[in-house]
Amino acid sequence: MTGDAALLDPRHVSCVYGHDVACAAFQEALKAGRLHHAWLLHGPTGIGKATLAFHLARILLKGENLDSPAGRRISAGTHGDLLVIARAKDEKRGRLRSEITAADVRPVQDFLHHTATEGGWRVVIVDGAEFLNRFAANALLKILEEPPQNTVLFLTSAAPGALLPTIRSRCRLLALAPLGDVDMRRVLPDLTAEQMARAQGAPGRALFLATDKDGAIADLSKKILQGQSLNTDLLTQIERAVRDADGFALLCDLLGEGLADQARHAARQGEVFQAEVLARHFTECEALRRETEQMNLDKVQAIRQVVQILAGN
């Protein structure tokens, strides 16, 4: 799947699969003249929320044909009536920053104060709205409270509960479900049966898991989940894994997946207490991951803490 990441870039996708119901709801509102000014597209990570947001933006900006003048400008990021807000890249660390700041949101005000360059709609996409910090969220809320005419905002989020309730209440919600097997194969034809199962209906997750090319991080997660003690060899593997930009996120993802599977298995076996313990460990590890990423803490130390949590220490 090495060449698929570029094909799934939301700016360049020509067809959206698996989200027909959401598309139909938007089209119906548009045709009826009752288009809401803000839409919150929410669902699991990697299922195509940003892809759908760009697709809906193309409908409004008459750029559905990628080879049309408007279509090419959207793909190139040069369309005058489309503004995209997302986490900026930290050039020093070579990865995305942990939050969307007020400075990132500030261009929206200037953008909306100008007349649409092509005389139609103006569209703002806020990709990953759960990463808005407090100041950015309040700045966006002011825009949602008094939206200009002929303006539509698309917010995407894998964790809508993390948004301000006042932001959620001003958006029309579109819940997106994981893709079925047929649509997954339309998006990623080369998926193996194992990759399909692990992707959980999310093409982006399939590509994310594929970054573990030699399986070293998957092997490490199994050792941690099996309760291997924190010896020198395990610590070396942890240090090697988190050195990569996506290694920490992938390891945490696999650990979370493993803990959830163990909890479900315990529950099915009637081991209620064990299921509760595993669920608590899952919550603690997820909180530790968020804190580490948001505060840019020591990732090796974070995984060491995870090992201690799973050991019951």
PDB file of C-alpha atoms in Angstrom:
ATOM      1  CA  MET A   1       0.000   0.000   0.000  1.00  0.00           C
ATOM      2  CA  THR A   2       2.986   2.263  -0.397  1.00  0.00           C
ATOM      3  CA  GLY A   3       1.422   4.412  -3.098  1.00  0.00           C
ATOM      4  CA  ASP A   4      -2.019   4.642  -1.514  1.00  0.00           C
ATOM      5  CA  ALA A   5      -1.283   7.412   1.002  1.00  0.00           C
ATOM      6  CA  ALA A   6      -1.013  10.026  -1.742  1.00  0.00           C
ATOM      7  CA  LEU A   7      -4.178   8.705  -3.399  1.00  0.00           C
ATOM      8  CA  LEU A   8      -6.098   9.210  -0.146  1.00  0.00           C
ATOM      9  CA  ASP A   9      -5.062  12.839   0.290  1.00  0.00           C
ATOM     10  CA  PRO A  10      -8.469  14.498   0.896  1.00  0.00           C
ATOM     11  CA  ARG A  11      -7.655  17.312  -1.530  1.00  0.00           C
ATOM     12  CA  HIS A  12      -7.199  14.889  -4.413  1.00  0.00           C
ATOM     13  CA  VAL A  13      -9.869  12.217  -3.923  1.00  0.00           C
ATOM     14  CA  SER A  14     -12.367  12.122  -6.778  1.00  0.00           C
ATOM     15  CA  CYS A  15     -14.863   9.616  -5.299  1.00  0.00           C
ATOM     16  CA  VAL A  16     -16.170   9.219  -1.758  1.00  0.00           C
ATOM     17  CA  TYR A  17     -17.147   5.711  -0.717  1.00  0.00           C
ATOM     18  CA  GLY A  18     -19.176   4.532   2.251  1.00  0.00           C
ATOM     19  CA  HIS A  19     -20.761   7.830   3.245  1.00  0.00           C
ATOM     20  CA  ASP A  20     -23.774   7.944   0.925  1.00  0.00           C
ATOM     21  CA  VAL A  21     -26.248   8.727   3.709  1.00  0.00           C
ATOM     22  CA  ALA A  22     -24.270  11.761   4.866  1.00  0.00           C
ATOM     23  CA  CYS A  23     -23.838  12.992   1.288  1.00  0.00           C
ATOM     24  CA  ALA A  24     -27.565  12.606   0.632  1.00  0.00           C
ATOM     25  CA  ALA A  25     -28.467  14.568   3.776  1.00  0.00           C
ATOM     26  CA  PHE A  26     -26.225  17.428   2.688  1.00  0.00           C
ATOM     27  CA  GLN A  27     -27.517  17.407  -0.901  1.00  0.00           C
ATOM     28  CA  GLU A  28     -31.114  17.381   0.300  1.00  0.00           C
ATOM     29  CA  ALA A  29     -30.542  20.413   2.528  1.00  0.00           C
ATOM     30  CA  LEU A  30     -28.761  22.229  -0.297  1.00  0.00           C
ATOM     31  CA  LYS A  31     -31.525  21.577  -2.848  1.00  0.00           C
ATOM     32  CA  ALA A  32     -34.215  22.577  -0.357  1.00  0.00           C
ATOM     33  CA  GLY A  33     -32.472  25.874   0.390  1.00  0.00           C
ATOM     34  CA  ARG A  34     -32.079  24.931   4.061  1.00  0.00           C
ATOM     35  CA  LEU A  35     -28.334  24.509   4.157  1.00  0.00           C
ATOM     36  CA  HIS A  36     -27.039  24.828   7.707  1.00  0.00           C
ATOM     37  CA  HIS A  37     -24.075  27.176   8.138  1.00  0.00           C
ATOM     38  CA  ALA A  38     -21.988  24.631  10.092  1.00  0.00           C
ATOM     39  CA  TRP A  39     -21.628  20.858   9.845  1.00  0.00           C
ATOM     40  CA  LEU A  40     -19.798  18.573  12.265  1.00  0.00           C
ATOM     41  CA  LEU A  41     -18.597  15.406  10.522  1.00  0.00           C
ATOM     42  CA  HIS A  42     -17.692  12.960  13.271  1.00  0.00           C
ATOM     43  CA  GLY A  43     -16.647   9.337  13.469  1.00  0.00           C
ATOM     44  CA  PRO A  44     -13.643   7.071  14.093  1.00  0.00           C
ATOM     45  CA  THR A  45     -10.170   8.113  13.028  1.00  0.00           C
ATOM     46  CA  GLY A  46      -9.277   7.289   9.431  1.00  0.00           C
ATOM     47  CA  ILE A  47     -12.749   6.704   7.970  1.00  0.00           C
ATOM     48  CA  GLY A  48     -12.636   9.696   5.615  1.00  0.00           C
ATOM     49  CA  LYS A  49     -14.096  12.674   7.470  1.00  0.00           C
ATOM     50  CA  ALA A  50     -11.723  15.179   5.841  1.00  0.00           C
ATOM     51  CA  THR A  51     -12.248  13.494   2.471  1.00  0.00           C
ATOM     52  CA  LEU A  52     -15.994  13.986   2.805  1.00  0.00           C
ATOM     53  CA  ALA A  53     -15.519  17.599   3.932  1.00  0.00           C
ATOM     54  CA  PHE A  54     -13.509  18.363   0.790  1.00  0.00           C
ATOM     55  CA  HIS A  55     -16.075  16.542  -1.348  1.00  0.00           C
ATOM     56  CA  LEU A  56     -18.913  18.660   0.071  1.00  0.00           C
ATOM     57  CA  ALA A  57     -16.783  21.778  -0.387  1.00  0.00           C
ATOM     58  CA  ARG A  58     -16.297  20.806  -4.045  1.00  0.00           C
ATOM     59  CA  ILE A  59     -20.070  20.572  -4.467  1.00  0.00           C
ATOM     60  CA  LEU A  60     -20.535  24.120  -3.174  1.00  0.00           C
ATOM     61  CA  LEU A  61     -17.578  25.536  -5.118  1.00  0.00           C
ATOM     62  CA  LYS A  62     -18.447  23.701  -8.352  1.00  0.00           C
ATOM     63  CA  GLY A  63     -15.191  21.802  -8.331  1.00  0.00           C
ATOM     64  CA  GLU A  64     -16.385  18.176  -8.304  1.00  0.00           C
ATOM     65  CA  ASN A  65     -14.559  17.567 -11.561  1.00  0.00           C
ATOM     66  CA  LEU A  66     -10.924  17.508 -10.473  1.00  0.00           C
ATOM     67  CA  ASP A  67      -9.836  18.581 -13.962  1.00  0.00           C
ATOM     68  CA  SER A  68     -12.068  21.675 -14.017  1.00  0.00           C
ATOM     69  CA  PRO A  69     -10.523  25.072 -13.223  1.00  0.00           C
ATOM     70  CA  ALA A  70     -12.230  25.166  -9.795  1.00  0.00           C
ATOM     71  CA  GLY A  71     -11.362  21.527  -9.187  1.00  0.00           C
ATOM     72  CA  ARG A  72      -7.685  22.115  -9.899  1.00  0.00           C
ATOM     73  CA  ARG A  73      -7.586  25.145  -7.600  1.00  0.00           C
ATOM     74  CA  ILE A  74      -9.129  23.166  -4.746  1.00  0.00           C
ATOM     75  CA  SER A  75      -6.583  20.380  -5.222  1.00  0.00           C
ATOM     76  CA  ALA A  76      -3.736  22.886  -5.315  1.00  0.00           C
ATOM     77  CA  GLY A  77      -4.978  24.760  -2.241  1.00  0.00           C
ATOM     78  CA  THR A  78      -5.322  27.995  -4.192  1.00  0.00           C
ATOM     79  CA  HIS A  79      -9.095  28.390  -4.422  1.00  0.00           C
ATOM     80  CA  GLY A  80      -9.953  31.849  -3.134  1.00  0.00           C
ATOM     81  CA  ASP A  81     -13.200  30.735  -1.511  1.00  0.00           C
ATOM     82  CA  LEU A  82     -11.841  27.764   0.457  1.00  0.00           C
ATOM     83  CA  LEU A  83      -9.894  28.040   3.704  1.00  0.00           C
ATOM     84  CA  VAL A  84      -8.562  24.993   5.548  1.00  0.00           C
ATOM     85  CA  ILE A  85      -7.646  25.125   9.257  1.00  0.00           C
ATOM     86  CA  ALA A  86      -5.763  22.210  10.807  1.00  0.00           C
ATOM     87  CA  ARG A  87      -2.867  21.486  13.111  1.00  0.00           C
ATOM     88  CA  ALA A  88       0.271  23.107  11.740  1.00  0.00           C
ATOM     89  CA  LYS A  89       3.493  21.174  11.308  1.00  0.00           C
ATOM     90  CA  ASP A  90       6.247  21.684  13.846  1.00  0.00           C
ATOM     91  CA  GLU A  91       9.215  22.040  11.498  1.00  0.00           C
ATOM     92  CA  LYS A  92      11.761  21.507  14.266  1.00  0.00           C
ATOM     93  CA  ARG A  93      10.267  18.208  15.392  1.00  0.00           C
ATOM     94  CA  GLY A  94       9.021  17.089  11.992  1.00  0.00           C
ATOM     95  CA  ARG A  95       5.478  16.296  13.142  1.00  0.00           C
ATOM     96  CA  LEU A  96       2.104  17.930  13.637  1.00  0.00           C
ATOM     97  CA  ARG A  97       1.698  20.224  16.606  1.00  0.00           C
ATOM     98  CA  SER A  98      -0.431  18.997  19.480  1.00  0.00           C
ATOM     99  CA  GLU A  99      -3.147  21.659  19.112  1.00  0.00           C
ATOM    100  CA  ILE A 100      -4.831  24.200  16.861  1.00  0.00           C
ATOM    101  CA  THR A 101      -4.178  27.662  18.268  1.00  0.00           C
ATOM    102  CA  ALA A 102      -5.994  30.977  18.119  1.00  0.00           C
ATOM    103  CA  ALA A 103      -3.366  32.153  15.631  1.00  0.00           C
ATOM    104  CA  ASP A 104      -4.344  29.265  13.357  1.00  0.00           C
ATOM    105  CA  VAL A 105      -8.022  30.274  13.541  1.00  0.00           C
ATOM    106  CA  ARG A 106      -7.450  34.023  13.167  1.00  0.00           C
ATOM    107  CA  PRO A 107      -7.317  33.942   9.322  1.00  0.00           C
ATOM    108  CA  VAL A 108     -10.955  32.824   9.271  1.00  0.00           C
ATOM    109  CA  GLN A 109     -12.143  36.295  10.287  1.00  0.00           C
ATOM    110  CA  ASP A 110     -10.252  38.010   7.451  1.00  0.00           C
ATOM    111  CA  PHE A 111     -11.379  35.330   5.011  1.00  0.00           C
ATOM    112  CA  LEU A 112     -15.054  35.811   5.875  1.00  0.00           C
ATOM    113  CA  HIS A 113     -14.901  39.601   5.770  1.00  0.00           C
ATOM    114  CA  HIS A 114     -14.125  39.513   2.060  1.00  0.00           C
ATOM    115  CA  THR A 115     -16.645  38.889  -0.693  1.00  0.00           C
ATOM    116  CA  ALA A 116     -16.480  35.490  -2.320  1.00  0.00           C
ATOM    117  CA  THR A 117     -13.941  35.714  -5.135  1.00  0.00           C
ATOM    118  CA  GLU A 118     -16.111  33.667  -7.488  1.00  0.00           C
ATOM    119  CA  GLY A 119     -19.462  35.085  -6.433  1.00  0.00           C
ATOM    120  CA  GLY A 120     -20.795  31.993  -4.682  1.00  0.00           C
ATOM    121  CA  TRP A 121     -20.154  30.196  -1.429  1.00  0.00           C
ATOM    122  CA  ARG A 122     -17.250  30.597   0.961  1.00  0.00           C
ATOM    123  CA  VAL A 123     -16.177  27.400   2.692  1.00  0.00           C
ATOM    124  CA  VAL A 124     -14.062  26.831   5.806  1.00  0.00           C
ATOM    125  CA  ILE A 125     -12.839  23.356   6.757  1.00  0.00           C
ATOM    126  CA  VAL A 126     -11.622  22.847  10.329  1.00  0.00           C
ATOM    127  CA  ASP A 127      -9.962  19.454  10.220  1.00  0.00           C
ATOM    128  CA  GLY A 128      -9.510  17.859  13.651  1.00  0.00           C
ATOM    129  CA  ALA A 129     -11.677  20.242  15.658  1.00  0.00           C
ATOM    130  CA  GLU A 130     -10.964  18.287  18.856  1.00  0.00           C
ATOM    131  CA  PHE A 131      -7.440  19.743  18.737  1.00  0.00           C
ATOM    132  CA  LEU A 132      -8.684  23.338  19.129  1.00  0.00           C
ATOM    133  CA  ASN A 133      -7.221  24.785  22.310  1.00  0.00           C
ATOM    134  CA  ARG A 134      -9.412  26.902  24.561  1.00  0.00           C
ATOM    135  CA  PHE A 135      -8.596  30.193  22.865  1.00  0.00           C
ATOM    136  CA  ALA A 136      -9.016  28.779  19.364  1.00  0.00           C
ATOM    137  CA  ALA A 137     -12.329  27.177  20.314  1.00  0.00           C
ATOM    138  CA  ASN A 138     -13.671  30.467  21.666  1.00  0.00           C
ATOM    139  CA  ALA A 139     -12.550  32.300  18.530  1.00  0.00           C
ATOM    140  CA  LEU A 140     -14.329  29.753  16.350  1.00  0.00           C
ATOM    141  CA  LEU A 141     -17.429  29.923  18.523  1.00  0.00           C
ATOM    142  CA  LYS A 142     -17.770  33.653  17.848  1.00  0.00           C
ATOM    143  CA  ILE A 143     -17.757  32.918  14.129  1.00  0.00           C
ATOM    144  CA  LEU A 144     -20.376  30.183  14.516  1.00  0.00           C
ATOM    145  CA  GLU A 145     -22.600  32.522  16.538  1.00  0.00           C
ATOM    146  CA  GLU A 146     -22.695  35.166  13.782  1.00  0.00           C
ATOM    147  CA  PRO A 147     -21.946  33.415  10.487  1.00  0.00           C
ATOM    148  CA  PRO A 148     -21.860  35.586   7.350  1.00  0.00           C
ATOM    149  CA  GLN A 149     -24.243  34.787   4.516  1.00  0.00           C
ATOM    150  CA  ASN A 150     -23.289  32.202   1.906  1.00  0.00           C
ATOM    151  CA  THR A 151     -20.719  30.702   4.244  1.00  0.00           C
ATOM    152  CA  VAL A 152     -20.456  27.064   5.295  1.00  0.00           C
ATOM    153  CA  LEU A 153     -18.078  25.626   7.863  1.00  0.00           C
ATOM    154  CA  PHE A 154     -17.218  21.925   7.961  1.00  0.00           C
ATOM    155  CA  LEU A 155     -15.718  20.670  11.214  1.00  0.00           C
ATOM    156  CA  THR A 156     -14.289  17.164  11.405  1.00  0.00           C
ATOM    157  CA  SER A 157     -13.692  15.347  14.662  1.00  0.00           C
ATOM    158  CA  ALA A 158     -12.890  11.863  15.913  1.00  0.00           C
ATOM    159  CA  ALA A 159     -13.783  13.005  19.442  1.00  0.00           C
ATOM    160  CA  PRO A 160     -16.812  15.333  19.267  1.00  0.00           C
ATOM    161  CA  GLY A 161     -17.240  15.056  23.037  1.00  0.00           C
ATOM    162  CA  ALA A 162     -14.013  17.035  23.405  1.00  0.00           C
ATOM    163  CA  LEU A 163     -15.561  20.071  21.688  1.00  0.00           C
ATOM    164  CA  LEU A 164     -17.284  22.858  23.551  1.00  0.00           C
ATOM    165  CA  PRO A 165     -21.004  21.997  23.898  1.00  0.00           C
ATOM    166  CA  THR A 166     -21.786  25.437  22.468  1.00  0.00           C
ATOM    167  CA  ILE A 167     -19.814  24.589  19.322  1.00  0.00           C
ATOM    168  CA  ARG A 168     -21.588  21.252  18.906  1.00  0.00           C
ATOM    169  CA  SER A 169     -24.987  22.878  19.416  1.00  0.00           C
ATOM    170  CA  ARG A 170     -24.364  25.306  16.557  1.00  0.00           C
ATOM    171  CA  CYS A 171     -23.508  22.565  14.083  1.00  0.00           C
ATOM    172  CA  ARG A 172     -25.623  20.069  12.236  1.00  0.00           C
ATOM    173  CA  LEU A 173     -24.171  16.681  13.122  1.00  0.00           C
ATOM    174  CA  LEU A 174     -23.307  14.098  10.492  1.00  0.00           C
ATOM    175  CA  ALA A 175     -22.239  10.807  12.062  1.00  0.00           C
ATOM    176  CA  LEU A 176     -19.990   8.763   9.773  1.00  0.00           C
ATOM    177  CA  ALA A 177     -19.750   5.006  10.169  1.00  0.00           C
ATOM    178  CA  PRO A 178     -16.799   2.740   9.311  1.00  0.00           C
ATOM    179  CA  LEU A 179     -16.732   1.505   5.726  1.00  0.00           C
ATOM    180  CA  GLY A 180     -17.927  -1.964   4.791  1.00  0.00           C
ATOM    181  CA  ASP A 181     -15.613  -4.493   3.164  1.00  0.00           C
ATOM    182  CA  VAL A 182     -16.771  -3.684  -0.374  1.00  0.00           C
ATOM    183  CA  ASP A 183     -16.089   0.032   0.008  1.00  0.00           C
ATOM    184  CA  MET A 184     -12.793  -0.653   1.773  1.00  0.00           C
ATOM    185  CA  ARG A 185     -11.624  -2.617  -1.250  1.00  0.00           C
ATOM    186  CA  ARG A 186     -12.753   0.162  -3.574  1.00  0.00           C
ATOM    187  CA  VAL A 187     -10.530   2.556  -1.663  1.00  0.00           C
ATOM    188  CA  LEU A 188      -7.625   0.153  -1.062  1.00  0.00           C
ATOM    189  CA  PRO A 189      -7.836  -2.753  -3.549  1.00  0.00           C
ATOM    190  CA  ASP A 190      -4.635  -4.422  -2.297  1.00  0.00           C
ATOM    191  CA  LEU A 191      -5.775  -4.956   1.312  1.00  0.00           C
ATOM    192  CA  THR A 192      -5.166  -8.451   2.670  1.00  0.00           C
ATOM    193  CA  ALA A 193      -7.794 -10.170   4.805  1.00  0.00           C
ATOM    194  CA  GLU A 194      -5.723  -9.502   7.939  1.00  0.00           C
ATOM    195  CA  GLN A 195      -5.265  -5.830   7.064  1.00  0.00           C
ATOM    196  CA  MET A 196      -8.998  -5.542   6.384  1.00  0.00           C
ATOM    197  CA  ALA A 197      -9.858  -6.944   9.803  1.00  0.00           C
ATOM    198  CA  ARG A 198      -7.391  -4.738  11.656  1.00  0.00           C
ATOM    199  CA  ALA A 199      -8.392  -1.582   9.759  1.00  0.00           C
ATOM    200  CA  GLN A 200     -11.881  -1.704  11.301  1.00  0.00           C
ATOM    201  CA  GLY A 201     -13.505  -0.026   8.319  1.00  0.00           C
ATOM    202  CA  ALA A 202     -11.050   2.893   8.254  1.00  0.00           C
ATOM    203  CA  PRO A 203      -8.805   3.272   5.171  1.00  0.00           C
ATOM    204  CA  GLY A 204      -6.643   5.794   6.997  1.00  0.00           C
ATOM    205  CA  ARG A 205      -6.086   3.308   9.809  1.00  0.00           C
ATOM    206  CA  ALA A 206      -5.019   0.658   7.300  1.00  0.00           C
ATOM    207  CA  LEU A 207      -2.352   3.013   5.964  1.00  0.00           C
ATOM    208  CA  PHE A 208      -1.336   3.984   9.487  1.00  0.00           C
ATOM    209  CA  LEU A 209      -0.840   0.344  10.504  1.00  0.00           C
ATOM    210  CA  ALA A 210       1.150  -0.255   7.324  1.00  0.00           C
ATOM    211  CA  THR A 211       3.825   2.191   8.530  1.00  0.00           C
ATOM    212  CA  ASP A 212       5.013  -0.641  10.806  1.00  0.00           C
ATOM    213  CA  LYS A 213       6.736  -2.225   7.815  1.00  0.00           C
ATOM    214  CA  ASP A 214       8.777  -4.847   9.667  1.00  0.00           C
ATOM    215  CA  GLY A 215       6.169  -5.547  12.335  1.00  0.00           C
ATOM    216  CA  ALA A 216       8.543  -4.485  15.107  1.00  0.00           C
ATOM    217  CA  ILE A 217       6.046  -2.180  16.820  1.00  0.00           C
ATOM    218  CA  ALA A 218       3.280  -4.788  16.653  1.00  0.00           C
ATOM    219  CA  ASP A 219       5.661  -7.312  18.213  1.00  0.00           C
ATOM    220  CA  LEU A 220       6.600  -4.838  20.937  1.00  0.00           C
ATOM    221  CA  SER A 221       2.945  -4.135  21.759  1.00  0.00           C
ATOM    222  CA  LYS A 222       2.304  -7.880  22.158  1.00  0.00           C
ATOM    223  CA  LYS A 223       5.203  -8.200  24.592  1.00  0.00           C
ATOM    224  CA  ILE A 224       3.906  -5.297  26.680  1.00  0.00           C
ATOM    225  CA  LEU A 225       0.346  -6.650  26.668  1.00  0.00           C
ATOM    226  CA  GLN A 226       1.613 -10.070  27.718  1.00  0.00           C
ATOM    227  CA  GLY A 227       3.146  -8.467  30.788  1.00  0.00           C
ATOM    228  CA  GLN A 228       6.832  -8.706  29.922  1.00  0.00           C
ATOM    229  CA  SER A 229       8.911  -6.972  32.565  1.00  0.00           C
ATOM    230  CA  LEU A 230      10.758  -3.754  31.774  1.00  0.00           C
ATOM    231  CA  ASN A 231      14.227  -5.182  31.195  1.00  0.00           C
ATOM    232  CA  THR A 232      17.067  -3.676  29.157  1.00  0.00           C
ATOM    233  CA  ASP A 233      15.991  -5.415  25.946  1.00  0.00           C
ATOM    234  CA  LEU A 234      12.386  -4.200  26.193  1.00  0.00           C
ATOM    235  CA  LEU A 235      13.503  -0.658  27.028  1.00  0.00           C
ATOM    236  CA  THR A 236      15.793  -0.653  23.968  1.00  0.00           C
ATOM    237  CA  GLN A 237      12.878  -1.711  21.777  1.00  0.00           C
ATOM    238  CA  ILE A 238      10.688   1.029  23.232  1.00  0.00           C
ATOM    239  CA  GLU A 239      13.353   3.672  22.613  1.00  0.00           C
ATOM    240  CA  ARG A 240      13.743   2.471  19.022  1.00  0.00           C
ATOM    241  CA  ALA A 241       9.993   2.451  18.403  1.00  0.00           C
ATOM    242  CA  VAL A 242       9.210   5.960  19.676  1.00  0.00           C
ATOM    243  CA  ARG A 243      12.199   7.479  17.886  1.00  0.00           C
ATOM    244  CA  ASP A 244      10.151   7.485  14.679  1.00  0.00           C
ATOM    245  CA  ALA A 245       7.680  10.343  14.242  1.00  0.00           C
ATOM    246  CA  ASP A 246       4.649   8.012  14.146  1.00  0.00           C
ATOM    247  CA  GLY A 247       6.084   5.254  16.327  1.00  0.00           C
ATOM    248  CA  PHE A 248       4.673   6.495  19.619  1.00  0.00           C
ATOM    249  CA  ALA A 249       1.189   7.012  18.181  1.00  0.00           C
ATOM    250  CA  LEU A 250       1.222   3.601  16.496  1.00  0.00           C
ATOM    251  CA  LEU A 251       2.435   1.800  19.613  1.00  0.00           C
ATOM    252  CA  CYS A 252      -0.228   3.503  21.737  1.00  0.00           C
ATOM    253  CA  ASP A 253      -2.866   2.651  19.138  1.00  0.00           C
ATOM    254  CA  LEU A 254      -1.899  -1.028  19.125  1.00  0.00           C
ATOM    255  CA  LEU A 255      -1.773  -1.168  22.920  1.00  0.00           C
ATOM    256  CA  GLY A 256      -5.231   0.392  23.119  1.00  0.00           C
ATOM    257  CA  GLU A 257      -6.558  -2.052  20.535  1.00  0.00           C
ATOM    258  CA  GLY A 258      -5.085  -4.977  22.461  1.00  0.00           C
ATOM    259  CA  LEU A 259      -6.488  -3.820  25.792  1.00  0.00           C
ATOM    260  CA  ALA A 260      -9.949  -3.358  24.275  1.00  0.00           C
ATOM    261  CA  ASP A 261      -9.818  -6.869  22.787  1.00  0.00           C
ATOM    262  CA  GLN A 262      -8.733  -8.341  26.123  1.00  0.00           C
ATOM    263  CA  ALA A 263     -11.535  -6.507  27.945  1.00  0.00           C
ATOM    264  CA  ARG A 264     -14.158  -7.737  25.488  1.00  0.00           C
ATOM    265  CA  HIS A 265     -12.861 -11.300  25.762  1.00  0.00           C
ATOM    266  CA  ALA A 266     -12.951 -11.164  29.575  1.00  0.00           C
ATOM    267  CA  ALA A 267     -16.505  -9.825  29.491  1.00  0.00           C
ATOM    268  CA  ARG A 268     -17.638 -12.621  27.177  1.00  0.00           C
ATOM    269  CA  GLN A 269     -16.108 -15.156  29.563  1.00  0.00           C
ATOM    270  CA  GLY A 270     -18.043 -13.645  32.452  1.00  0.00           C
ATOM    271  CA  GLU A 271     -14.874 -12.305  34.081  1.00  0.00           C
ATOM    272  CA  VAL A 272     -16.471  -9.002  35.021  1.00  0.00           C
ATOM    273  CA  PHE A 273     -13.799  -7.848  37.464  1.00  0.00           C
ATOM    274  CA  GLN A 274     -10.981  -8.514  34.968  1.00  0.00           C
ATOM    275  CA  ALA A 275     -12.907  -6.724  32.222  1.00  0.00           C
ATOM    276  CA  GLU A 276     -13.300  -3.684  34.484  1.00  0.00           C
ATOM    277  CA  VAL A 277      -9.581  -3.685  35.310  1.00  0.00           C
ATOM    278  CA  LEU A 278      -8.655  -3.836  31.617  1.00  0.00           C
ATOM    279  CA  ALA A 279     -11.128  -1.082  30.780  1.00  0.00           C
ATOM    280  CA  ARG A 280      -9.579   1.085  33.505  1.00  0.00           C
ATOM    281  CA  HIS A 281      -6.096   0.386  32.147  1.00  0.00           C
ATOM    282  CA  PHE A 282      -7.306   1.379  28.675  1.00  0.00           C
ATOM    283  CA  THR A 283      -8.636   4.697  30.007  1.00  0.00           C
ATOM    284  CA  GLU A 284      -5.445   5.409  31.965  1.00  0.00           C
ATOM    285  CA  CYS A 285      -3.228   4.657  28.963  1.00  0.00           C
ATOM    286  CA  GLU A 286      -5.304   6.819  26.632  1.00  0.00           C
ATOM    287  CA  ALA A 287      -5.133   9.724  29.104  1.00  0.00           C
ATOM    288  CA  LEU A 288      -1.376   9.291  29.386  1.00  0.00           C
ATOM    289  CA  ARG A 289      -1.051   9.305  25.609  1.00  0.00           C
ATOM    290  CA  ARG A 290      -3.074  12.520  25.246  1.00  0.00           C
ATOM    291  CA  GLU A 291      -1.109  14.254  27.987  1.00  0.00           C
ATOM    292  CA  THR A 292       2.219  13.162  26.476  1.00  0.00           C
ATOM    293  CA  GLU A 293       1.302  14.375  22.995  1.00  0.00           C
ATOM    294  CA  GLN A 294      -0.289  17.636  24.118  1.00  0.00           C
ATOM    295  CA  MET A 295       2.507  18.564  26.529  1.00  0.00           C
ATOM    296  CA  ASN A 296       5.320  17.095  24.395  1.00  0.00           C
ATOM    297  CA  LEU A 297       6.491  14.932  27.295  1.00  0.00           C
ATOM    298  CA  ASP A 298       9.101  12.181  27.227  1.00  0.00           C
ATOM    299  CA  LYS A 299       7.573   9.394  25.118  1.00  0.00           C
ATOM    300  CA  VAL A 300       9.885   6.678  26.410  1.00  0.00           C
ATOM    301  CA  GLN A 301       8.894   7.541  29.967  1.00  0.00           C
ATOM    302  CA  ALA A 302       5.232   7.473  28.954  1.00  0.00           C
ATOM    303  CA  ILE A 303       5.526   3.921  27.619  1.00  0.00           C
ATOM    304  CA  ARG A 304       7.441   2.900  30.751  1.00  0.00           C
ATOM    305  CA  GLN A 305       4.460   4.172  32.744  1.00  0.00           C
ATOM    306  CA  VAL A 306       2.124   2.153  30.524  1.00  0.00           C
ATOM    307  CA  VAL A 307       4.158  -0.981  31.276  1.00  0.00           C
ATOM    308  CA  GLN A 308       3.845  -0.223  34.993  1.00  0.00           C
ATOM    309  CA  ILE A 309       0.103   0.377  34.684  1.00  0.00           C
ATOM    310  CA  LEU A 310      -0.421  -2.955  32.948  1.00  0.00           C
ATOM    311  CA  ALA A 311       1.710  -4.668  35.591  1.00  0.00           C
ATOM    312  CA  GLY A 312      -0.603  -3.246  38.232  1.00  0.00           C
ATOM    313  CA  ASN A 313       2.126  -1.130  39.849  1.00  0.00           C
TER     314      ASN A 313
END
